[in-house]
XYZ file of C-alpha atoms in Angstrom:
272
model
C 10.103 38.091 24.943
C 11.191 34.536 25.740
C 9.671 33.296 29.024
C 10.302 30.449 31.425
C 8.672 27.228 30.221
C 7.237 26.344 33.648
C 3.451 25.926 33.469
C 3.429 27.079 29.842
C 2.126 24.860 27.054
C 2.415 25.855 23.400
C -0.191 24.644 20.889
C -0.610 25.038 17.120
C -4.104 24.702 15.592
C -5.151 24.593 11.938
C -7.681 22.952 9.662
C -6.601 20.201 7.205
C -4.486 21.039 4.149
C -3.936 24.625 5.234
C -0.145 24.750 5.321
C 0.104 23.671 8.941
C 2.759 21.057 8.210
C 5.070 23.624 6.608
C 4.757 26.039 9.507
C 5.141 23.182 11.998
C 8.349 22.033 10.291
C 9.765 25.531 10.596
C 8.985 25.636 14.316
C 10.289 22.092 14.848
C 13.585 23.111 13.201
C 14.312 25.596 16.006
C 17.000 24.568 18.462
C 15.919 23.037 21.795
C 12.401 22.262 20.547
C 10.657 18.968 21.316
C 7.774 18.750 18.835
C 4.720 16.496 19.178
C 2.925 16.258 15.856
C -0.819 15.817 15.202
C -1.746 14.632 18.671
C -5.246 14.022 20.024
C -6.540 11.617 22.702
C -9.623 10.606 20.671
C -7.852 9.700 17.417
C -8.590 5.984 17.818
C -12.098 6.533 19.153
C -13.392 8.999 16.565
C -11.111 8.592 13.591
C -8.503 5.827 13.284
C -8.976 2.066 13.269
C -7.373 -0.070 15.956
C -5.775 -3.487 15.615
C -6.015 -5.264 18.948
C -3.448 -7.834 17.845
C -0.834 -5.217 16.994
C 2.281 -5.005 19.170
C 1.979 -1.648 20.976
C 4.341 -1.581 23.939
C 4.506 2.229 24.114
C 1.146 3.415 22.726
C -0.904 3.417 25.925
C -3.738 5.554 24.543
C -4.304 3.293 21.542
C -4.524 0.296 23.878
C -6.963 2.191 26.099
C -9.050 2.865 22.962
C -9.568 -0.865 22.366
C -13.108 -2.203 22.673
C -11.980 -4.787 25.243
C -10.977 -1.851 27.474
C -14.246 -0.025 26.897
C -12.988 2.708 24.541
C -13.517 5.090 27.444
C -12.868 8.709 26.443
C -12.310 9.821 30.042
C -9.571 7.228 30.547
C -7.929 8.297 27.263
C -8.079 11.906 28.424
C -6.464 10.985 31.731
C -3.595 9.153 30.027
C -3.109 12.002 27.545
C -3.084 14.790 30.142
C -0.829 12.818 32.478
C 1.658 12.031 29.721
C 1.800 15.580 28.326
C 2.135 17.078 31.807
C 4.996 14.786 32.818
C 6.744 15.238 29.469
C 6.403 19.014 29.615
C 7.798 19.157 33.149
C 10.760 16.955 32.206
C 11.504 18.948 29.061
C 11.433 22.193 31.055
C 14.009 20.804 33.470
C 16.212 20.046 30.437
C 15.928 23.713 29.332
C 14.082 22.644 26.221
C 10.621 23.632 24.971
C 7.635 21.446 24.111
C 5.390 22.471 21.198
C 2.229 20.523 20.374
C 0.529 20.414 17.005
C -3.123 19.704 17.778
C -4.873 17.315 15.370
C -7.871 19.648 15.108
C -9.316 17.481 12.320
C -10.614 15.077 14.994
C -12.466 17.861 16.829
C -13.982 19.839 14.005
C -13.987 17.854 10.763
C -14.493 14.189 11.590
C -17.881 12.622 12.301
C -21.470 13.885 12.129
C -21.156 16.433 14.953
C -18.143 18.737 15.370
C -17.031 19.893 18.778
C -17.622 23.535 19.707
C -14.203 23.871 21.331
C -10.744 22.367 21.016
C -10.521 19.366 23.341
C -6.831 19.974 24.035
C -7.651 23.539 25.051
C -10.326 22.259 27.430
C -8.031 19.634 28.949
C -5.109 21.987 29.652
C -6.649 25.452 30.003
C -6.800 25.409 33.806
C -3.516 23.546 34.262
C -1.248 25.682 32.057
C -0.709 29.118 30.652
C -1.545 28.225 27.060
C 0.344 29.945 24.240
C -1.637 29.196 21.060
C -1.702 30.144 17.391
C -4.243 29.386 14.660
C -2.869 29.078 11.115
C -5.270 29.376 8.185
C -5.402 29.172 4.395
C -7.935 30.072 1.722
C -10.693 27.418 2.031
C -10.674 26.750 -1.725
C -7.021 25.733 -1.700
C -7.530 23.584 1.387
C -10.487 21.779 -0.188
C -8.758 21.224 -3.525
C -5.757 19.781 -1.682
C -8.047 17.493 0.329
C -9.540 16.190 -2.913
C -6.114 15.763 -4.503
C -5.103 13.548 -1.574
C -8.514 11.795 -1.504
C -9.047 12.925 2.082
C -12.276 14.758 1.252
C -14.277 11.579 1.874
C -13.585 11.989 5.586
C -15.656 15.188 5.613
C -19.337 14.606 6.331
C -21.313 14.295 3.052
C -18.013 14.720 1.163
C -19.172 18.304 0.689
C -17.368 21.629 0.204
C -20.324 23.370 1.824
C -20.012 21.141 4.911
C -16.248 21.695 4.973
C -16.792 25.454 5.070
C -19.431 25.065 7.792
C -16.883 23.168 9.903
C -14.331 25.928 9.258
C -16.846 28.488 10.557
C -17.294 26.441 13.724
C -13.537 26.190 14.185
C -13.070 29.931 13.612
C -15.595 30.597 16.355
C -13.736 28.227 18.691
C -10.489 30.076 17.960
C -11.878 33.611 18.304
C -9.350 34.574 20.986
C -6.352 32.851 19.345
C -3.883 34.822 17.165
C -4.376 34.061 13.452
C -1.572 33.591 10.922
C -2.230 33.373 7.187
C -0.439 30.703 5.161
C -0.405 33.089 2.200
C 1.361 35.833 4.168
C 3.792 33.253 5.509
C 4.720 32.247 1.942
C 5.326 35.874 0.986
C 7.282 36.953 4.054
C 8.396 33.836 5.959
C 10.992 35.623 8.112
C 8.568 38.291 9.256
C 5.729 35.837 9.905
C 7.915 33.264 11.661
C 9.292 35.973 13.930
C 5.704 36.980 14.788
C 4.769 33.336 15.424
C 7.814 32.937 17.657
C 6.782 36.004 19.648
C 3.221 34.722 20.138
C 4.472 31.298 21.269
C 7.271 32.817 23.355
C 9.927 30.910 21.434
C 13.490 32.003 20.804
C 13.492 32.881 17.095
C 15.962 30.993 14.910
C 16.924 33.016 11.837
C 18.283 29.923 10.042
C 14.960 28.046 9.953
C 14.715 28.351 6.138
C 17.942 26.364 5.803
C 16.721 23.540 8.024
C 12.930 23.135 7.939
C 12.813 20.796 4.916
C 14.941 18.233 6.754
C 12.222 17.772 9.389
C 9.936 14.772 8.825
C 6.342 15.124 10.015
C 3.104 13.279 9.361
C 0.589 15.198 7.268
C 3.241 16.159 4.715
C 0.766 16.043 1.835
C 1.719 19.223 0.008
C 3.963 19.894 -2.957
C 7.297 19.377 -1.250
C 10.147 21.813 -1.723
C 13.160 23.132 0.131
C 11.849 26.640 -0.587
C 9.004 28.539 1.027
C 7.013 30.041 -1.819
C 3.495 30.492 -3.118
C 1.848 27.797 -5.243
C -0.578 28.102 -8.106
C -4.144 27.163 -7.230
C -5.040 23.580 -8.126
C -7.420 23.034 -11.015
C -11.119 22.437 -10.470
C -13.925 21.464 -12.845
C -16.261 24.123 -14.237
C -19.264 22.881 -12.267
C -17.408 23.370 -8.993
C -16.149 26.811 -10.066
C -19.675 27.879 -11.036
C -21.215 26.700 -7.770
C -18.839 28.120 -5.188
C -20.449 31.549 -5.256
C -23.758 29.878 -4.321
C -22.202 28.312 -1.227
C -23.239 30.466 1.744
C -20.800 28.902 4.190
C -17.926 29.548 1.793
C -18.951 33.176 1.332
C -19.229 33.538 5.119
C -15.738 32.121 5.732
C -14.196 34.395 3.117
C -15.997 37.392 4.587
C -14.806 36.618 8.127
C -11.192 36.037 7.058
C -11.107 38.776 4.361
C -10.408 36.409 1.466
C -11.529 37.049 -2.112
C -14.214 34.585 -3.217
C -13.506 34.225 -6.950
C -11.677 31.081 -8.027
C -9.569 33.129 -10.466
C -8.417 35.648 -7.874
C -4.693 36.188 -7.782
C -2.465 35.102 -4.902
C -2.575 35.904 -1.964
C -6.378 36.115 -2.448
C -6.708 38.674 0.348
C -8.902 41.775 0.318
C -6.560 44.695 0.895
């Protein structure tokens, strides 16, 4: 059931290269949606470089992240919460709906120590009624996509085992958040998008498949198409294929999420 937007904040979480951009595009294509993509107050403290000579008249948080300003996380948090709160209130008055795509990579996958909880959840949990979803994908496909895009070097030790450990930590942080499988979404996009809409209390738009591919979002690293369909698993070398079954964190993730562990498993890789 669609509910009043007042004091409600909608958030999408996912790990990198897990189909989150596709699902986000579909949501962003709905009418009356204002979509904020891959947002996080610590992006320039923990992850991105800053150029203190760059002209940034509207990016207050990046300027607050500058060394000359102390790179103070609490100040960045204050600016982030204040901005989101004001924007959400204004959007509600316009009878529109704000949806935020959390850049969970900063919390769980960047740096030597992952967080134990989503920062955005912590910042807004007491202020808003949070409507959240957690979208996931088979960890093998996520990792192979990371390597294809040369983003794997951002993971500590550039390691599949470490990547799966971080996924386990994120799963634990999301234990009370509804899970949606990328694989199921590819097979039955209408059914899954309707379920996502219900969980986020959004008015479902049946025409999303005709519009989603027109939406431009950062993180669009996948094999682009105007169709929603399954993809063949990317190739991997024999050494990697032979070692995955020795990776305890990988086996744990697959066990928790009910994924098949073999590289040669057939799509959707789920244990029925």
